[in-house]
mmCIF file of C-alpha atoms in Angstrom:
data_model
loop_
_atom_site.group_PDB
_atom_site.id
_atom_site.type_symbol
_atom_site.label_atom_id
_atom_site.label_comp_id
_atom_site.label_asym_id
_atom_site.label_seq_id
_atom_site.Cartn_x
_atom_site.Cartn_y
_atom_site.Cartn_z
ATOM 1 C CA UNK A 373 -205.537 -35.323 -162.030
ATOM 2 C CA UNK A 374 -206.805 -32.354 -161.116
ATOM 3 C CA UNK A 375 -206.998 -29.627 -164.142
ATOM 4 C CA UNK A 376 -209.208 -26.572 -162.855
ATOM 5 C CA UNK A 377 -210.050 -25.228 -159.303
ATOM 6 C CA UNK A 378 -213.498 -23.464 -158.664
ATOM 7 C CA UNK A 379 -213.867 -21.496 -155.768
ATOM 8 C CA UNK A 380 -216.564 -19.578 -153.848
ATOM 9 C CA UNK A 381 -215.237 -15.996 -152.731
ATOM 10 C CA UNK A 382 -216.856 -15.195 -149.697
ATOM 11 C CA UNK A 383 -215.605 -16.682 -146.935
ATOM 12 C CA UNK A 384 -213.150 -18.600 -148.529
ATOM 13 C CA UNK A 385 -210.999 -16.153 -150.491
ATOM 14 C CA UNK A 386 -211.654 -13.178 -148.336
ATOM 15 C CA UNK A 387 -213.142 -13.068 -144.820
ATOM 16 C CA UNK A 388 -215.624 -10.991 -145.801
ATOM 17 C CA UNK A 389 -218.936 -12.656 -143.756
ATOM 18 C CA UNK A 390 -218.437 -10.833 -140.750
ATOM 19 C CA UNK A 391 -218.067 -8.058 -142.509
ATOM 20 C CA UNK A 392 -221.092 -7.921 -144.207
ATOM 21 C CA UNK A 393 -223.220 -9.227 -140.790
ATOM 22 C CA UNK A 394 -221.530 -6.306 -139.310
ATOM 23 C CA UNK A 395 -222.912 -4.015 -141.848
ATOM 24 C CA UNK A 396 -226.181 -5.290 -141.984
ATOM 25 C CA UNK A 397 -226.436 -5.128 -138.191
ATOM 26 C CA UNK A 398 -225.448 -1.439 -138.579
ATOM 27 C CA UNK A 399 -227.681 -0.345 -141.184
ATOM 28 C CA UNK A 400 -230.819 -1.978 -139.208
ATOM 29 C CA UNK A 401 -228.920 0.236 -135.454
ATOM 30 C CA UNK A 402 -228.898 3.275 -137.960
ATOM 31 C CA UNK A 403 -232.699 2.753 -138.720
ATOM 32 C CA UNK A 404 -233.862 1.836 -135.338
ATOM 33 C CA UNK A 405 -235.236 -1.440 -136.474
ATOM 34 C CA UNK A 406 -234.483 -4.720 -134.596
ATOM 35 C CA UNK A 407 -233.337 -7.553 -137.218
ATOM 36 C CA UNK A 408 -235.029 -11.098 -137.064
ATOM 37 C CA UNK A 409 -231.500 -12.627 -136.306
ATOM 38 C CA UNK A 410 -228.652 -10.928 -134.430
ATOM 39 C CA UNK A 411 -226.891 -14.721 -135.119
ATOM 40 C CA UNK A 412 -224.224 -14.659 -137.984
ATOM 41 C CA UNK A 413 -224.641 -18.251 -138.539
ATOM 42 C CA UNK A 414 -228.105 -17.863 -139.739
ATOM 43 C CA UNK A 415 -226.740 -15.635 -142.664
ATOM 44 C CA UNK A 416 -223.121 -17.600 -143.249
ATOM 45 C CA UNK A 417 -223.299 -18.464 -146.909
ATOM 46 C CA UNK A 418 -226.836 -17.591 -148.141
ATOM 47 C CA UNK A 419 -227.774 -15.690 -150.756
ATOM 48 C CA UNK A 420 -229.610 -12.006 -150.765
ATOM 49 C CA UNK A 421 -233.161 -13.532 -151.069
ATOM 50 C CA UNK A 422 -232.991 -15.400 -147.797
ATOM 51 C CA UNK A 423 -230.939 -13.174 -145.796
ATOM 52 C CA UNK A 424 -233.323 -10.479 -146.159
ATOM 53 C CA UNK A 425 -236.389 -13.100 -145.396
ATOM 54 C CA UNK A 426 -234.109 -13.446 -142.085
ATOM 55 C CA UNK A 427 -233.754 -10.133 -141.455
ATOM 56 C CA UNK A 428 -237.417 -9.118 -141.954
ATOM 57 C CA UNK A 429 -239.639 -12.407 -141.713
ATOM 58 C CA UNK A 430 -243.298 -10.940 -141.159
ATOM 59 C CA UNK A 431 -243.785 -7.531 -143.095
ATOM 60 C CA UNK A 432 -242.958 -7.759 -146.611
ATOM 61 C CA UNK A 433 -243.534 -4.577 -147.267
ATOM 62 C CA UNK A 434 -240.829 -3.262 -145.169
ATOM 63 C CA UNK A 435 -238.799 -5.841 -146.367
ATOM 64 C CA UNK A 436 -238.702 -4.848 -149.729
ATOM 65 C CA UNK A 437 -238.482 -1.278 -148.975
ATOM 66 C CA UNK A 438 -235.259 -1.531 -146.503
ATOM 67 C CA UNK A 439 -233.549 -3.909 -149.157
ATOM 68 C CA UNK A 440 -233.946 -1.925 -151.764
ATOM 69 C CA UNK A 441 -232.068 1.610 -149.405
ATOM 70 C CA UNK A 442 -229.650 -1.340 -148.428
ATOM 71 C CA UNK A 443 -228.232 -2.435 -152.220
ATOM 72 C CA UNK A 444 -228.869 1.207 -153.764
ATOM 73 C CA UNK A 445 -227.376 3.352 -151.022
ATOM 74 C CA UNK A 446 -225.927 2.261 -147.881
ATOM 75 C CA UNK A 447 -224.320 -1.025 -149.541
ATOM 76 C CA UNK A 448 -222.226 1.113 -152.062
ATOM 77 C CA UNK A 449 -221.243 4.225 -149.494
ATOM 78 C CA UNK A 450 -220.164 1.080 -147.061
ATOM 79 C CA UNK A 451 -217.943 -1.203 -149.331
ATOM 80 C CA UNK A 452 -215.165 -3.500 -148.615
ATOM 81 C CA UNK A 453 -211.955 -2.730 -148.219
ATOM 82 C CA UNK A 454 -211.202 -6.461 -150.172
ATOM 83 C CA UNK A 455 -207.067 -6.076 -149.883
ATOM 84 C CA UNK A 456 -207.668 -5.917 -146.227
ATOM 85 C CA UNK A 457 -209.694 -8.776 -145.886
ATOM 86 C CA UNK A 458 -208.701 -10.697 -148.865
ATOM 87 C CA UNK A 459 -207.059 -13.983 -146.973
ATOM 88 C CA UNK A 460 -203.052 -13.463 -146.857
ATOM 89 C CA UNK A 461 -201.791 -16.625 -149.049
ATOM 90 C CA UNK A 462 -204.540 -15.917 -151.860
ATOM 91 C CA UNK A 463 -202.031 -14.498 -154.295
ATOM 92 C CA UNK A 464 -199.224 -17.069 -153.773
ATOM 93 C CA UNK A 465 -202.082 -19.498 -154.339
ATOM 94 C CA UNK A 466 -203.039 -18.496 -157.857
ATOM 95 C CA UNK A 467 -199.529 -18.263 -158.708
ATOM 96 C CA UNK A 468 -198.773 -21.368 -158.075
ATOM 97 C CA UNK A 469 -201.984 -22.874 -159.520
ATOM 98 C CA UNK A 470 -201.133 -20.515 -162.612
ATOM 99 C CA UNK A 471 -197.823 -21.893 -162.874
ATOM 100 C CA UNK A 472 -198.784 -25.714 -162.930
ATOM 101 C CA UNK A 473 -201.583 -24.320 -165.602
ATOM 102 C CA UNK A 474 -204.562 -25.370 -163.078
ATOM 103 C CA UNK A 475 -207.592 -23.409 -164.207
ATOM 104 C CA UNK A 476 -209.587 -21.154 -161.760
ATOM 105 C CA UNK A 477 -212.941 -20.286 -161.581
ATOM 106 C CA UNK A 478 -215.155 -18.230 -159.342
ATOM 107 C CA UNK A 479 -218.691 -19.222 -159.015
ATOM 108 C CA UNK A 480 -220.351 -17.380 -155.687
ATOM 109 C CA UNK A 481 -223.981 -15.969 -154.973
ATOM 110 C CA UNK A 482 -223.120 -12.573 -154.934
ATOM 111 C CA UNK A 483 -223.422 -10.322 -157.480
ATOM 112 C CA UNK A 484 -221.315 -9.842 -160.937
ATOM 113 C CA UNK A 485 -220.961 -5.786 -160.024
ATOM 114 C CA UNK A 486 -218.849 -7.722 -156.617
ATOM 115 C CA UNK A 487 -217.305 -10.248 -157.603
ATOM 116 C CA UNK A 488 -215.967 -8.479 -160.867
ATOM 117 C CA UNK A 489 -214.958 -5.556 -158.592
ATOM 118 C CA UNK A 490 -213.274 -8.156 -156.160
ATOM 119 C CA UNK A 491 -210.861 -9.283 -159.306
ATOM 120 C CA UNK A 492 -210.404 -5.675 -160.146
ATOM 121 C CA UNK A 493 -209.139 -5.108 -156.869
ATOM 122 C CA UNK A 494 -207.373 -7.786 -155.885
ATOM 123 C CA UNK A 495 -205.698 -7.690 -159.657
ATOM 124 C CA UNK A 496 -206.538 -11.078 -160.453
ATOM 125 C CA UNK A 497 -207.917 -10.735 -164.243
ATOM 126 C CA UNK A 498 -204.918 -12.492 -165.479
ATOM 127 C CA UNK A 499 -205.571 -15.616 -163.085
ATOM 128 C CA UNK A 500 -208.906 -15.984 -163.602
ATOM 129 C CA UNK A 501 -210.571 -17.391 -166.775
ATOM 130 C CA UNK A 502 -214.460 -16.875 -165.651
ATOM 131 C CA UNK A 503 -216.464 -16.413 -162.946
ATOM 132 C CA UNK A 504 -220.509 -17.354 -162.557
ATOM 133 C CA UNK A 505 -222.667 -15.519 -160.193
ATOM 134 C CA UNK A 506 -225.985 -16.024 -158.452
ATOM 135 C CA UNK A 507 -227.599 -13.409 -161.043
ATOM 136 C CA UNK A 508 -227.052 -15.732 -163.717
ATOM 137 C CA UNK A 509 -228.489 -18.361 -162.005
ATOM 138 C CA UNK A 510 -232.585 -18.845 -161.516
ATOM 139 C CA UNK A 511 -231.403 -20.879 -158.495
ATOM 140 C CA UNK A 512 -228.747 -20.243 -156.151
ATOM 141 C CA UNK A 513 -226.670 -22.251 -153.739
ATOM 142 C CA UNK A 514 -227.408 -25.072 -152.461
ATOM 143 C CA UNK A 515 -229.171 -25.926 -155.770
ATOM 144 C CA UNK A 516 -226.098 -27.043 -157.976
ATOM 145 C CA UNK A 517 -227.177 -25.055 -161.106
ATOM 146 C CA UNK A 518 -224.431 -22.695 -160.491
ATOM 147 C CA UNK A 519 -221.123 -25.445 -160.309
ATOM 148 C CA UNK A 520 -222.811 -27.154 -163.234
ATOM 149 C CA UNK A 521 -223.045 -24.382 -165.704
ATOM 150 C CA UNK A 522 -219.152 -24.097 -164.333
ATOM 151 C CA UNK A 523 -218.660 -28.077 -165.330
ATOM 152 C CA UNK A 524 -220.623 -27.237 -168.846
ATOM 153 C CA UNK A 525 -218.072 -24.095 -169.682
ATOM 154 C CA UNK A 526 -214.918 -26.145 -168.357
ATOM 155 C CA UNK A 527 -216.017 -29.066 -170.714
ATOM 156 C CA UNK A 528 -214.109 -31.171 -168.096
ATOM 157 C CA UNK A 529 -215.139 -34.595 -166.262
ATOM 158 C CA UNK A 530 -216.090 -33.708 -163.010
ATOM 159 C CA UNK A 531 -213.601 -35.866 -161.849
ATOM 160 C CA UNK A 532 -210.411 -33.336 -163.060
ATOM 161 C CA UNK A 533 -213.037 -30.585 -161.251
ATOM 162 C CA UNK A 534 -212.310 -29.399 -157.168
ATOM 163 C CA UNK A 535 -214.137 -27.072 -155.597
ATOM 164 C CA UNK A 536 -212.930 -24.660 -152.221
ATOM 165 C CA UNK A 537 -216.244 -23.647 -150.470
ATOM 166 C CA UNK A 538 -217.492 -22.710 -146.827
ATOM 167 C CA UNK A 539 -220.774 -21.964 -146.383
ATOM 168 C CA UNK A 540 -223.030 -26.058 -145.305
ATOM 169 C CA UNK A 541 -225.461 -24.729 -148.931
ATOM 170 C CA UNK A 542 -221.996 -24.142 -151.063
ATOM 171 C CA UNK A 543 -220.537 -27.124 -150.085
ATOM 172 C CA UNK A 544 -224.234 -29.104 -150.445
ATOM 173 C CA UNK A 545 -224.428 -27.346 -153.747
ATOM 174 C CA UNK A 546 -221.123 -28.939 -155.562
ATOM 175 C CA UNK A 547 -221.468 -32.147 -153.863
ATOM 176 C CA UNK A 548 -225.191 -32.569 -156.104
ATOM 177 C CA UNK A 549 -222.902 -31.345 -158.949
ATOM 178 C CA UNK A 550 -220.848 -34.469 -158.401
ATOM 179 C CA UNK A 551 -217.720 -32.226 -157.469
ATOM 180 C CA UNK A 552 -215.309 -33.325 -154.576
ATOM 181 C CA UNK A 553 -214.972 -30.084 -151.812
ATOM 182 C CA UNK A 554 -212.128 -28.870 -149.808
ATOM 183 C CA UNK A 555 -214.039 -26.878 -146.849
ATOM 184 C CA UNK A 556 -211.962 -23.555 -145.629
ATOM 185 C CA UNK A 557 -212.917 -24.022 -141.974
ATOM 186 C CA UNK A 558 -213.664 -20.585 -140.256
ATOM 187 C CA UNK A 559 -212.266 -19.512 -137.182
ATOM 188 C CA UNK A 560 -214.354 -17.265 -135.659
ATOM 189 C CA UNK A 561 -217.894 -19.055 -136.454
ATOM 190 C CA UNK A 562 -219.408 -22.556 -136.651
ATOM 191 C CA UNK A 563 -220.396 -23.672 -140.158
ATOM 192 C CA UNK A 564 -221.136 -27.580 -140.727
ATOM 193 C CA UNK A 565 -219.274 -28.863 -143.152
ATOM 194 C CA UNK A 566 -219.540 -32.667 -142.840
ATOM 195 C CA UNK A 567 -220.294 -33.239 -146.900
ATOM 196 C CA UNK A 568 -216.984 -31.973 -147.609
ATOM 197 C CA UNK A 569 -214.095 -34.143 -148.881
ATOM 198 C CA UNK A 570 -211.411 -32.492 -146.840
ATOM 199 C CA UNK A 571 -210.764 -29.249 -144.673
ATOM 200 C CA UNK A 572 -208.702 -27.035 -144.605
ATOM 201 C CA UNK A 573 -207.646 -23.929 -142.528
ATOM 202 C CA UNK A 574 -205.178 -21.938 -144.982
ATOM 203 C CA UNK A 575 -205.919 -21.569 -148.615
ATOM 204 C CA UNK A 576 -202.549 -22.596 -149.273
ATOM 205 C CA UNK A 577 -203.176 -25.707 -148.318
ATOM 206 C CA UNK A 578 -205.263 -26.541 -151.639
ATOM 207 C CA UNK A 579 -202.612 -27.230 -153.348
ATOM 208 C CA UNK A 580 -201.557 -30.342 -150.729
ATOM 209 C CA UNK A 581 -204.622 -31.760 -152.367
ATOM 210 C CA UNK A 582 -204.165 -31.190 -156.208
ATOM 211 C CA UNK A 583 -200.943 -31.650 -156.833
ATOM 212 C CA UNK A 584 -200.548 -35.028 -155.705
#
C-alpha cells in the first residue's frame, strides 16, 4: 500500500519548462549572444550547473558572468506566474491524497527560494509535509541522493514510496533509489521515459495507481 507520494515540480506539477527555455532564450536575444542549444530537450529536467554548461560550453568566463546577471537580476524581474501554469487538477489531487492521509513530498533540483515560493503561491503549506531541493544536495538528479534523503525522512520502505517525475535524469534518479515512477508524459516535447513504471498524461490520474 502506498502511504506517501513524492513528486518533482517542474514539469510535472506545473508546466513550467517551456517557460523557463523561453526565458533563457530571451535573456541570451536581450544580450545579443547566441546560446549553445536553441533545443528545449537538451535542458528538459537538468539542473542549473548543466544548463548553463549548455548554454555557454567554451568560455567559462562568460559563463559565469551571464549566470550570475541571470539568477540575481533578470531571473527575479521575470518570474512565474505559477497559478497560471500550475497544471489544472493539482489541487483536487492533494485533496484527495490529503483525504486518504497519503503523504506528499516535493523533492526537485531547483532551488528552496522556488520551490518554497511555489507552495506559497499555490497555497499548498497545509498539504505538504517537506520538500528537498537540489541545494541541499552535493549531487543532483539523476544521482538518487535527493529521493533517498526523502526515503531516510519518510522512515518508510521504499515499497509504500511512489514517485511522479518527468524529466529521463528524475525518473533515472528514483529508479537507483529503488522507488517505482509514474512518468507525466509532456505534450508539447519528447522526453524518454522508458525506466518509468507507468505514464500518465493528467496528474489526476495518480491516484488510479495508489489507491488500488
Amino acid at each position: 500500500m502506498i502511504k506517501a507520494v513524492i513528486f518533482d515540480i517542474d514539469g510535472v506539477l506545473v508546466n513550467s519548462e517551456e517557460f523557463y527555455f523561453q526565458r533563457r532564450m530571451n535573456f541570451f536575444k536581450e544580450n545579443n549572444i547566441e546560446p549553445g542549444s536553441t533545443d528545449i530537450n537538451d535542458f528538459v529536467g537538468s539542473n542549473v550547473i548543466k544548463i548553463w554548461e549548455t548554454l555557454v560550453p567554451n568560455d567559462e568566463g562568460l559563463r559565469e558572468k551571464l549566470k550570475k546577471t541571470y539568477l540575481d537580476d533578470y531571473e527575479k524581474t521575470h518570474q512565474i506566474d505559477f497559478k497560471k501554469y500550475s497544471r489544472p487538477s493539482l489541487e483536487e489531487l492533494f485533496q484527495k491524497l490529503d483525504e486518504k492521509r497519503i503523504r506528499i513530498i516535493l523533492a526537485s533540483a531547483g532551488s528552496r527560494y522556488i520551490i518554497q515560493r511555489f507552495i506559497d503561491d499555490m497555497k499548498l503549506n497545509d498539504y505538504v509535509e517537506f520538500f528537498e531541493s537540489g541545494e541541499e544536495c552535493k549531487n543532483n538528479k539523476p544521482d538518487p541522493e535527493i529521493y533517498l534523503k526523502s526515503i531516510k525522512k519518510l522512515d518508510l520502505p521504499s515499497e509504500e514510496i511512489i514517485v511522479v517525475e518527468d524529466s529521463t535524469l528524475g525518473i533515472q534518479a528514483a529508479k537507483d533509489a529503488s522507488l517505482k515512477v509514474i512518468a507525466f508524459r509532456p505534450s508539447n516535447y519528447y522526453l524518454n521515459q522508458d525506466q518509468a513504471d507507468y505514464q500518465i498524461n493528467d496528474l489526476i490520474e495518480v491516484l488510479d495507481y495508489i489507491l488500488k
